[in-house]
Amino acid sequence: MALGCLAGAGHIEERPARAAAQAPDAPPCAARLRGGPRDFGPRDHHHLGRARVVEMIQDVRRTLIRRYGHADPDRLGSGERRAAITVPVHFHAISSGSAGRLPRATVERQIGAMNAAYGGRAGGADTGVRFRLDSFTVVDNPAWFRGPQQHERQMKQALRRGGRGTLNLYSAAVGAAVLGFSTFPQAYSAMPVLDGVVVDYRSLPGGTYRNYNRGHTAVHEIGHWLGLFHTFENGCQAPGDGVADTPYQRTATNNCPVGKDTCPEPGMDAVHNFMDYSWDVCMREFTAGQGRAIRAAWAAYRA
């Protein structure tokens, strides 16, 4: 069901509001938490550990050098740096009768939330990523709907479409403590059938999960699919999340605090960043450095 806990890549689970403590080198296939419908844990209960993050960052660099002769995504030819990356999306709404049967309008609002976030219209940097809804299907399968983690391989083998640059986005009853899960781009070559993002259907715009119903669970999970780590990755220890313009951050953010600063290094915690665990209303930005990291991972693994 997971990506075999691959070294340097793997499966990431997301999105609770309270981050649980975990050993620094815990495997990427972390156990799920359980909670009530409004008693959320972290957005994802998943921490890679410093050694794994370093290896994944180094793998991006090695892959870019092998493919392009250098590791600078800003030096790619033919204007790729300035042109937007357009990601085709196949949206699979898994349902159980009427439960989870999303209308197309809700899915279009989700795509709109993704484009606003990644295009900088929510207040942050424009990452250069755009999303295009290519297909939307509703699949009535109660087992998949209520157990998308347990039935992940079967579900994705049946439904997944496209190649390495295509986003397959699934909605189902993922849960309250874990609102979604994703794969990293480094894992695609080993297990392409599992590539994609799964989110709880109640986290889409207008959903019933209070404080988590503006579509930012998908925005956050897609960040991992595009190669980003949490802003609090590795705490105050280098390399953090591997992005120069996101300050070091010791802990994940709960709710929407003001003036949170958990590391002695310069910079306040990025509580408004889409790769933290804040409430949806609090999230509004990616940084220019995160956009650059996305372009590097895209050129390495998905272009």
mmCIF file of C-alpha atoms in Angstrom:
data_model
loop_
_atom_site.group_PDB
_atom_site.id
_atom_site.type_symbol
_atom_site.label_atom_id
_atom_site.label_comp_id
_atom_site.label_asym_id
_atom_site.label_seq_id
_atom_site.Cartn_x
_atom_site.Cartn_y
_atom_site.Cartn_z
ATOM 1 C CA MET A 1 0.000 0.000 0.000
ATOM 2 C CA ALA A 2 2.885 2.392 0.558
ATOM 3 C CA LEU A 3 5.880 2.838 -1.693
ATOM 4 C CA GLY A 4 7.839 0.166 0.067
ATOM 5 C CA CYS A 5 9.418 2.844 2.305
ATOM 6 C CA LEU A 6 11.936 3.564 -0.437
ATOM 7 C CA ALA A 7 15.192 5.151 0.641
ATOM 8 C CA GLY A 8 15.399 8.697 -0.610
ATOM 9 C CA ALA A 9 11.802 8.840 -1.791
ATOM 10 C CA GLY A 10 8.559 7.372 -0.641
ATOM 11 C CA HIS A 11 5.089 7.893 0.599
ATOM 12 C CA ILE A 12 3.984 10.850 2.623
ATOM 13 C CA GLU A 13 0.859 11.157 4.687
ATOM 14 C CA GLU A 14 -0.646 14.483 5.522
ATOM 15 C CA ARG A 15 -2.445 16.859 7.346
ATOM 16 C CA PRO A 16 -3.321 17.050 10.962
ATOM 17 C CA ALA A 17 -3.224 20.217 13.052
ATOM 18 C CA ARG A 18 -1.260 18.879 16.000
ATOM 19 C CA ALA A 19 2.113 17.430 15.105
ATOM 20 C CA ALA A 20 2.942 14.177 16.899
ATOM 21 C CA ALA A 21 6.475 13.563 18.133
ATOM 22 C CA GLN A 22 8.415 11.065 16.058
ATOM 23 C CA ALA A 23 11.922 9.667 15.963
ATOM 24 C CA PRO A 24 14.266 11.666 13.682
ATOM 25 C CA ASP A 25 14.797 8.793 11.262
ATOM 26 C CA ALA A 26 11.332 7.267 11.299
ATOM 27 C CA PRO A 27 10.450 5.511 8.038
ATOM 28 C CA PRO A 28 8.292 7.307 5.489
ATOM 29 C CA CYS A 29 5.392 4.883 5.951
ATOM 30 C CA ALA A 30 4.228 6.204 9.318
ATOM 31 C CA ALA A 31 1.337 4.799 11.303
ATOM 32 C CA ARG A 32 -1.945 6.684 11.027
ATOM 33 C CA LEU A 33 -3.401 8.569 13.947
ATOM 34 C CA ARG A 34 -7.036 8.439 14.877
ATOM 35 C CA GLY A 35 -9.248 11.315 15.974
ATOM 36 C CA GLY A 36 -12.732 12.745 16.010
ATOM 37 C CA PRO A 37 -14.194 14.612 13.035
ATOM 38 C CA ARG A 38 -12.971 17.976 14.328
ATOM 39 C CA ASP A 39 -10.071 16.773 16.475
ATOM 40 C CA PHE A 40 -7.386 16.897 13.830
ATOM 41 C CA GLY A 41 -3.847 15.737 14.230
ATOM 42 C CA PRO A 42 -1.147 16.935 11.753
ATOM 43 C CA ARG A 43 -1.914 17.474 8.096
ATOM 44 C CA ASP A 44 0.323 14.492 7.570
ATOM 45 C CA HIS A 45 1.874 12.258 10.180
ATOM 46 C CA HIS A 46 5.157 11.922 8.380
ATOM 47 C CA HIS A 47 8.688 13.080 9.032
ATOM 48 C CA LEU A 48 11.542 11.890 6.875
ATOM 49 C CA GLY A 49 14.548 12.554 9.082
ATOM 50 C CA ARG A 50 17.669 14.502 8.191
ATOM 51 C CA ALA A 51 19.580 11.713 6.415
ATOM 52 C CA ARG A 52 16.673 10.965 4.101
ATOM 53 C CA VAL A 53 16.044 14.629 3.291
ATOM 54 C CA VAL A 54 19.729 15.181 2.509
ATOM 55 C CA GLU A 55 19.732 12.145 0.215
ATOM 56 C CA MET A 56 16.601 13.310 -1.593
ATOM 57 C CA ILE A 57 18.038 16.806 -2.112
ATOM 58 C CA GLN A 58 21.288 15.312 -3.395
ATOM 59 C CA ASP A 59 19.355 13.010 -5.725
ATOM 60 C CA VAL A 60 17.687 16.024 -7.342
ATOM 61 C CA ARG A 61 21.114 17.544 -7.948
ATOM 62 C CA ARG A 62 22.603 14.308 -9.328
ATOM 63 C CA THR A 63 19.624 13.759 -11.615
ATOM 64 C CA LEU A 64 19.745 17.308 -12.983
ATOM 65 C CA ILE A 65 23.463 17.001 -13.707
ATOM 66 C CA ARG A 66 22.918 13.668 -15.428
ATOM 67 C CA ARG A 67 20.044 15.005 -17.545
ATOM 68 C CA TYR A 68 21.167 18.571 -18.267
ATOM 69 C CA GLY A 69 24.847 18.803 -17.366
ATOM 70 C CA HIS A 70 24.214 21.181 -14.437
ATOM 71 C CA ALA A 71 22.007 21.436 -11.359
ATOM 72 C CA ASP A 72 20.600 24.954 -11.829
ATOM 73 C CA PRO A 73 16.931 24.948 -12.928
ATOM 74 C CA ASP A 74 17.243 28.635 -13.840
ATOM 75 C CA ARG A 75 19.701 27.746 -16.610
ATOM 76 C CA LEU A 76 17.472 25.316 -18.475
ATOM 77 C CA GLY A 77 17.253 26.084 -22.164
ATOM 78 C CA SER A 78 14.323 27.081 -24.379
ATOM 79 C CA GLY A 79 12.814 29.404 -21.772
ATOM 80 C CA GLU A 80 11.527 26.647 -19.466
ATOM 81 C CA ARG A 81 12.373 28.763 -16.424
ATOM 82 C CA ARG A 82 9.987 31.520 -17.475
ATOM 83 C CA ALA A 83 7.255 29.346 -18.972
ATOM 84 C CA ALA A 84 4.599 28.033 -16.623
ATOM 85 C CA ILE A 85 4.526 24.324 -15.882
ATOM 86 C CA THR A 86 1.023 23.180 -16.817
ATOM 87 C CA VAL A 87 -0.009 20.053 -14.932
ATOM 88 C CA PRO A 88 -2.920 18.037 -16.369
ATOM 89 C CA VAL A 89 -5.153 16.727 -13.582
ATOM 90 C CA HIS A 90 -7.320 13.627 -13.555
ATOM 91 C CA PHE A 91 -9.657 13.904 -10.576
ATOM 92 C CA HIS A 92 -11.137 10.678 -9.199
ATOM 93 C CA ALA A 93 -13.928 11.205 -6.641
ATOM 94 C CA ILE A 94 -14.386 7.938 -4.769
ATOM 95 C CA SER A 95 -17.842 7.599 -3.237
ATOM 96 C CA SER A 96 -20.101 5.284 -1.278
ATOM 97 C CA GLY A 97 -23.534 5.995 -2.605
ATOM 98 C CA SER A 98 -24.180 9.685 -2.021
ATOM 99 C CA ALA A 99 -21.276 10.049 0.447
ATOM 100 C CA GLY A 100 -18.283 11.544 -1.342
ATOM 101 C CA ARG A 101 -20.201 12.086 -4.583
ATOM 102 C CA LEU A 102 -18.724 15.485 -5.387
ATOM 103 C CA PRO A 103 -20.259 17.811 -7.972
ATOM 104 C CA ARG A 104 -18.012 19.015 -10.750
ATOM 105 C CA ALA A 105 -18.371 22.581 -9.468
ATOM 106 C CA THR A 106 -16.612 21.621 -6.209
ATOM 107 C CA VAL A 107 -13.752 20.015 -8.117
ATOM 108 C CA GLU A 108 -13.410 23.111 -10.292
ATOM 109 C CA ARG A 109 -13.237 25.231 -7.126
ATOM 110 C CA GLN A 110 -10.467 22.935 -5.885
ATOM 111 C CA ILE A 111 -8.513 23.449 -9.103
ATOM 112 C CA GLY A 112 -9.080 27.175 -8.672
ATOM 113 C CA ALA A 113 -7.675 27.056 -5.135
ATOM 114 C CA MET A 114 -4.599 25.227 -6.416
ATOM 115 C CA ASN A 115 -4.022 27.751 -9.192
ATOM 116 C CA ALA A 116 -4.466 30.680 -6.801
ATOM 117 C CA ALA A 117 -1.948 29.199 -4.345
ATOM 118 C CA TYR A 118 0.705 28.178 -6.861
ATOM 119 C CA GLY A 119 0.172 31.284 -8.993
ATOM 120 C CA GLY A 120 0.800 33.671 -6.107
ATOM 121 C CA ARG A 121 -2.725 35.070 -6.086
ATOM 122 C CA ALA A 122 -3.177 34.124 -2.421
ATOM 123 C CA GLY A 123 -0.326 36.456 -1.472
ATOM 124 C CA GLY A 124 2.948 34.576 -1.973
ATOM 125 C CA ALA A 125 5.356 34.018 -4.839
ATOM 126 C CA ASP A 126 4.238 32.701 -8.221
ATOM 127 C CA THR A 127 5.804 29.243 -8.442
ATOM 128 C CA GLY A 128 5.161 29.014 -12.175
ATOM 129 C CA VAL A 129 2.873 25.976 -11.777
ATOM 130 C CA ARG A 130 -0.634 25.848 -13.275
ATOM 131 C CA PHE A 131 -3.219 23.059 -13.096
ATOM 132 C CA ARG A 132 -5.680 22.036 -15.806
ATOM 133 C CA LEU A 133 -8.598 19.716 -15.101
ATOM 134 C CA ASP A 134 -8.511 17.157 -17.917
ATOM 135 C CA SER A 135 -11.028 14.686 -16.513
ATOM 136 C CA PHE A 136 -13.398 14.206 -13.584
ATOM 137 C CA THR A 137 -15.004 10.902 -12.685
ATOM 138 C CA VAL A 138 -17.070 9.648 -9.750
ATOM 139 C CA VAL A 139 -16.371 6.031 -8.787
ATOM 140 C CA ASP A 140 -18.830 4.324 -6.434
ATOM 141 C CA ASN A 141 -16.761 1.879 -4.407
ATOM 142 C CA PRO A 142 -17.519 1.756 -0.655
ATOM 143 C CA ALA A 143 -14.352 -0.184 0.223
ATOM 144 C CA TRP A 144 -12.073 2.294 -1.550
ATOM 145 C CA PHE A 145 -14.042 5.212 -0.169
ATOM 146 C CA ARG A 146 -13.737 4.169 3.471
ATOM 147 C CA GLY A 147 -10.256 2.669 3.231
ATOM 148 C CA PRO A 148 -8.186 4.508 0.591
ATOM 149 C CA GLN A 149 -4.949 3.672 2.414
ATOM 150 C CA GLN A 150 -5.725 -0.039 2.667
ATOM 151 C CA HIS A 151 -6.902 -0.245 -0.953
ATOM 152 C CA GLU A 152 -4.474 2.260 -2.427
ATOM 153 C CA ARG A 153 -2.747 -0.060 -4.894
ATOM 154 C CA GLN A 154 -5.950 -1.615 -6.197
ATOM 155 C CA MET A 155 -7.634 1.772 -6.512
ATOM 156 C CA LYS A 156 -4.745 3.440 -8.313
ATOM 157 C CA GLN A 157 -4.075 0.496 -10.607
ATOM 158 C CA ALA A 158 -7.686 0.696 -11.757
ATOM 159 C CA LEU A 159 -7.968 4.462 -12.098
ATOM 160 C CA ARG A 160 -4.597 6.098 -12.643
ATOM 161 C CA ARG A 161 -4.102 7.868 -15.987
ATOM 162 C CA GLY A 162 -1.204 9.592 -17.718
ATOM 163 C CA GLY A 163 2.535 9.663 -17.130
ATOM 164 C CA ARG A 164 5.076 11.203 -14.784
ATOM 165 C CA GLY A 165 3.918 14.774 -15.425
ATOM 166 C CA THR A 166 0.219 14.035 -14.856
ATOM 167 C CA LEU A 167 -1.394 14.573 -11.460
ATOM 168 C CA ASN A 168 -3.922 11.955 -10.404
ATOM 169 C CA LEU A 169 -5.888 13.491 -7.546
ATOM 170 C CA TYR A 170 -8.219 11.224 -5.557
ATOM 171 C CA SER A 171 -10.818 12.169 -2.953
ATOM 172 C CA ALA A 172 -12.199 9.720 -0.380
ATOM 173 C CA ALA A 173 -12.880 9.421 3.360
ATOM 174 C CA VAL A 174 -9.210 9.557 4.343
ATOM 175 C CA GLY A 175 -9.894 10.533 7.945
ATOM 176 C CA ALA A 176 -9.713 13.321 10.490
ATOM 177 C CA ALA A 177 -6.239 12.850 11.987
ATOM 178 C CA VAL A 178 -4.683 12.357 8.563
ATOM 179 C CA LEU A 179 -6.433 14.357 5.861
ATOM 180 C CA GLY A 180 -4.394 13.192 2.891
ATOM 181 C CA PHE A 181 -1.287 11.465 1.592
ATOM 182 C CA SER A 182 1.030 11.889 -1.349
ATOM 183 C CA THR A 183 4.081 10.538 -3.133
ATOM 184 C CA PHE A 184 7.373 12.285 -3.842
ATOM 185 C CA PRO A 185 8.652 12.655 -7.427
ATOM 186 C CA GLN A 186 11.780 10.660 -6.522
ATOM 187 C CA ALA A 187 9.564 7.579 -6.122
ATOM 188 C CA TYR A 188 7.984 7.662 -9.569
ATOM 189 C CA SER A 189 10.470 5.486 -11.453
ATOM 190 C CA ALA A 190 10.278 2.693 -8.863
ATOM 191 C CA MET A 191 6.468 2.580 -8.525
ATOM 192 C CA PRO A 192 4.713 4.766 -11.083
ATOM 193 C CA VAL A 193 1.292 3.214 -10.486
ATOM 194 C CA LEU A 194 1.193 4.646 -6.948
ATOM 195 C CA ASP A 195 2.123 8.172 -8.025
ATOM 196 C CA GLY A 196 -0.447 10.763 -6.991
ATOM 197 C CA VAL A 197 -2.283 12.541 -4.193
ATOM 198 C CA VAL A 198 -5.240 11.416 -2.065
ATOM 199 C CA VAL A 199 -7.230 13.904 0.055
ATOM 200 C CA ASP A 200 -10.292 13.726 2.247
ATOM 201 C CA TYR A 201 -13.364 14.838 0.308
ATOM 202 C CA ARG A 202 -14.471 16.986 3.260
ATOM 203 C CA SER A 203 -11.318 19.133 2.906
ATOM 204 C CA LEU A 204 -12.288 20.471 -0.529
ATOM 205 C CA PRO A 205 -13.671 24.026 -0.800
ATOM 206 C CA GLY A 206 -16.966 24.219 1.068
ATOM 207 C CA GLY A 207 -16.422 20.873 2.800
ATOM 208 C CA THR A 208 -17.509 19.987 6.304
ATOM 209 C CA TYR A 209 -14.082 19.881 7.994
ATOM 210 C CA ARG A 210 -14.032 23.124 9.948
ATOM 211 C CA ASN A 211 -10.769 25.081 9.544
ATOM 212 C CA TYR A 212 -9.666 22.659 6.801
ATOM 213 C CA ASN A 213 -12.219 23.243 4.051
ATOM 214 C CA ARG A 214 -10.691 25.750 1.646
ATOM 215 C CA GLY A 215 -8.881 23.184 -0.481
ATOM 216 C CA HIS A 216 -5.470 23.729 1.075
ATOM 217 C CA THR A 217 -5.019 20.082 2.021
ATOM 218 C CA ALA A 218 -4.684 19.343 -1.693
ATOM 219 C CA VAL A 219 -2.418 22.370 -2.137
ATOM 220 C CA HIS A 220 -0.158 21.079 0.664
ATOM 221 C CA GLU A 221 -0.106 17.469 -0.555
ATOM 222 C CA ILE A 222 0.598 18.531 -4.130
ATOM 223 C CA GLY A 223 3.582 20.438 -2.752
ATOM 224 C CA HIS A 224 5.074 17.088 -1.748
ATOM 225 C CA TRP A 225 4.132 15.606 -5.126
ATOM 226 C CA LEU A 226 6.112 18.477 -6.666
ATOM 227 C CA GLY A 227 9.105 17.832 -4.395
ATOM 228 C CA LEU A 228 8.668 20.182 -1.409
ATOM 229 C CA PHE A 229 9.245 19.231 2.229
ATOM 230 C CA HIS A 230 7.559 20.665 5.301
ATOM 231 C CA THR A 231 8.807 24.069 6.389
ATOM 232 C CA PHE A 232 9.567 22.521 9.790
ATOM 233 C CA GLU A 233 11.547 19.615 8.313
ATOM 234 C CA ASN A 234 14.585 18.847 10.520
ATOM 235 C CA GLY A 235 13.629 21.577 12.988
ATOM 236 C CA CYS A 236 16.495 24.012 13.625
ATOM 237 C CA GLN A 237 19.037 21.637 12.074
ATOM 238 C CA ALA A 238 20.500 22.076 8.598
ATOM 239 C CA PRO A 239 19.436 21.613 5.851
ATOM 240 C CA GLY A 240 15.924 22.283 7.182
ATOM 241 C CA ASP A 241 13.589 21.919 4.225
ATOM 242 C CA GLY A 242 16.408 22.605 1.766
ATOM 243 C CA VAL A 243 14.954 25.990 0.730
ATOM 244 C CA ALA A 244 17.027 29.098 1.455
ATOM 245 C CA ASP A 245 14.177 31.568 1.978
ATOM 246 C CA THR A 246 12.074 29.521 4.420
ATOM 247 C CA PRO A 247 13.440 30.100 7.956
ATOM 248 C CA TYR A 248 14.362 27.188 10.182
ATOM 249 C CA GLN A 249 11.355 26.064 12.221
ATOM 250 C CA ARG A 250 11.435 23.668 15.164
ATOM 251 C CA THR A 251 7.759 22.670 15.275
ATOM 252 C CA ALA A 252 4.724 22.419 13.057
ATOM 253 C CA THR A 253 2.156 25.179 13.459
ATOM 254 C CA ASN A 254 -1.232 24.677 15.089
ATOM 255 C CA ASN A 255 -4.156 26.980 14.334
ATOM 256 C CA CYS A 256 -2.968 30.460 13.183
ATOM 257 C CA PRO A 257 -0.617 32.023 15.741
ATOM 258 C CA VAL A 258 0.990 35.461 15.568
ATOM 259 C CA GLY A 259 4.725 35.885 16.055
ATOM 260 C CA LYS A 260 5.735 32.236 16.284
ATOM 261 C CA ASP A 261 9.533 31.869 16.333
ATOM 262 C CA THR A 262 10.944 28.502 17.400
ATOM 263 C CA CYS A 263 14.572 28.630 16.170
ATOM 264 C CA PRO A 264 17.440 30.989 17.072
ATOM 265 C CA GLU A 265 18.356 31.485 13.411
ATOM 266 C CA PRO A 266 16.995 34.639 11.697
ATOM 267 C CA GLY A 267 13.389 34.695 10.567
ATOM 268 C CA MET A 268 9.994 33.997 12.074
ATOM 269 C CA ASP A 269 8.276 30.636 11.555
ATOM 270 C CA ALA A 270 6.521 30.451 8.186
ATOM 271 C CA VAL A 271 3.056 29.987 9.686
ATOM 272 C CA HIS A 272 1.397 31.256 6.495
ATOM 273 C CA ASN A 273 3.264 28.856 4.228
ATOM 274 C CA PHE A 274 1.291 26.131 2.478
ATOM 275 C CA MET A 275 3.878 23.557 3.595
ATOM 276 C CA ASP A 276 3.201 24.091 7.315
ATOM 277 C CA TYR A 277 0.214 22.654 9.252
ATOM 278 C CA SER A 278 -1.756 25.854 9.916
ATOM 279 C CA TRP A 279 -5.487 26.249 9.416
ATOM 280 C CA ASP A 280 -6.562 26.766 5.814
ATOM 281 C CA VAL A 281 -7.488 30.382 6.474
ATOM 282 C CA CYS A 282 -3.939 31.017 7.709
ATOM 283 C CA MET A 283 -2.208 29.571 4.628
ATOM 284 C CA ARG A 284 -1.455 31.972 1.818
ATOM 285 C CA GLU A 285 2.036 31.641 0.397
ATOM 286 C CA PHE A 286 4.816 29.773 -1.254
ATOM 287 C CA THR A 287 8.232 31.439 -1.426
ATOM 288 C CA ALA A 288 10.372 32.133 -4.486
ATOM 289 C CA GLY A 289 12.819 29.511 -3.223
ATOM 290 C CA GLN A 290 10.082 26.907 -3.035
ATOM 291 C CA GLY A 291 9.160 27.749 -6.624
ATOM 292 C CA ARG A 292 12.755 27.175 -7.618
ATOM 293 C CA ALA A 293 12.824 23.848 -5.749
ATOM 294 C CA ILE A 294 9.657 22.806 -7.583
ATOM 295 C CA ARG A 295 11.216 23.650 -10.956
ATOM 296 C CA ALA A 296 14.330 21.663 -10.061
ATOM 297 C CA ALA A 297 12.346 18.580 -9.048
ATOM 298 C CA TRP A 298 10.089 18.916 -12.086
ATOM 299 C CA ALA A 299 13.069 19.094 -14.453
ATOM 300 C CA ALA A 300 14.702 16.148 -12.704
ATOM 301 C CA TYR A 301 11.766 13.760 -12.464
ATOM 302 C CA ARG A 302 8.593 14.916 -14.234
ATOM 303 C CA ALA A 303 9.618 16.898 -17.326
#
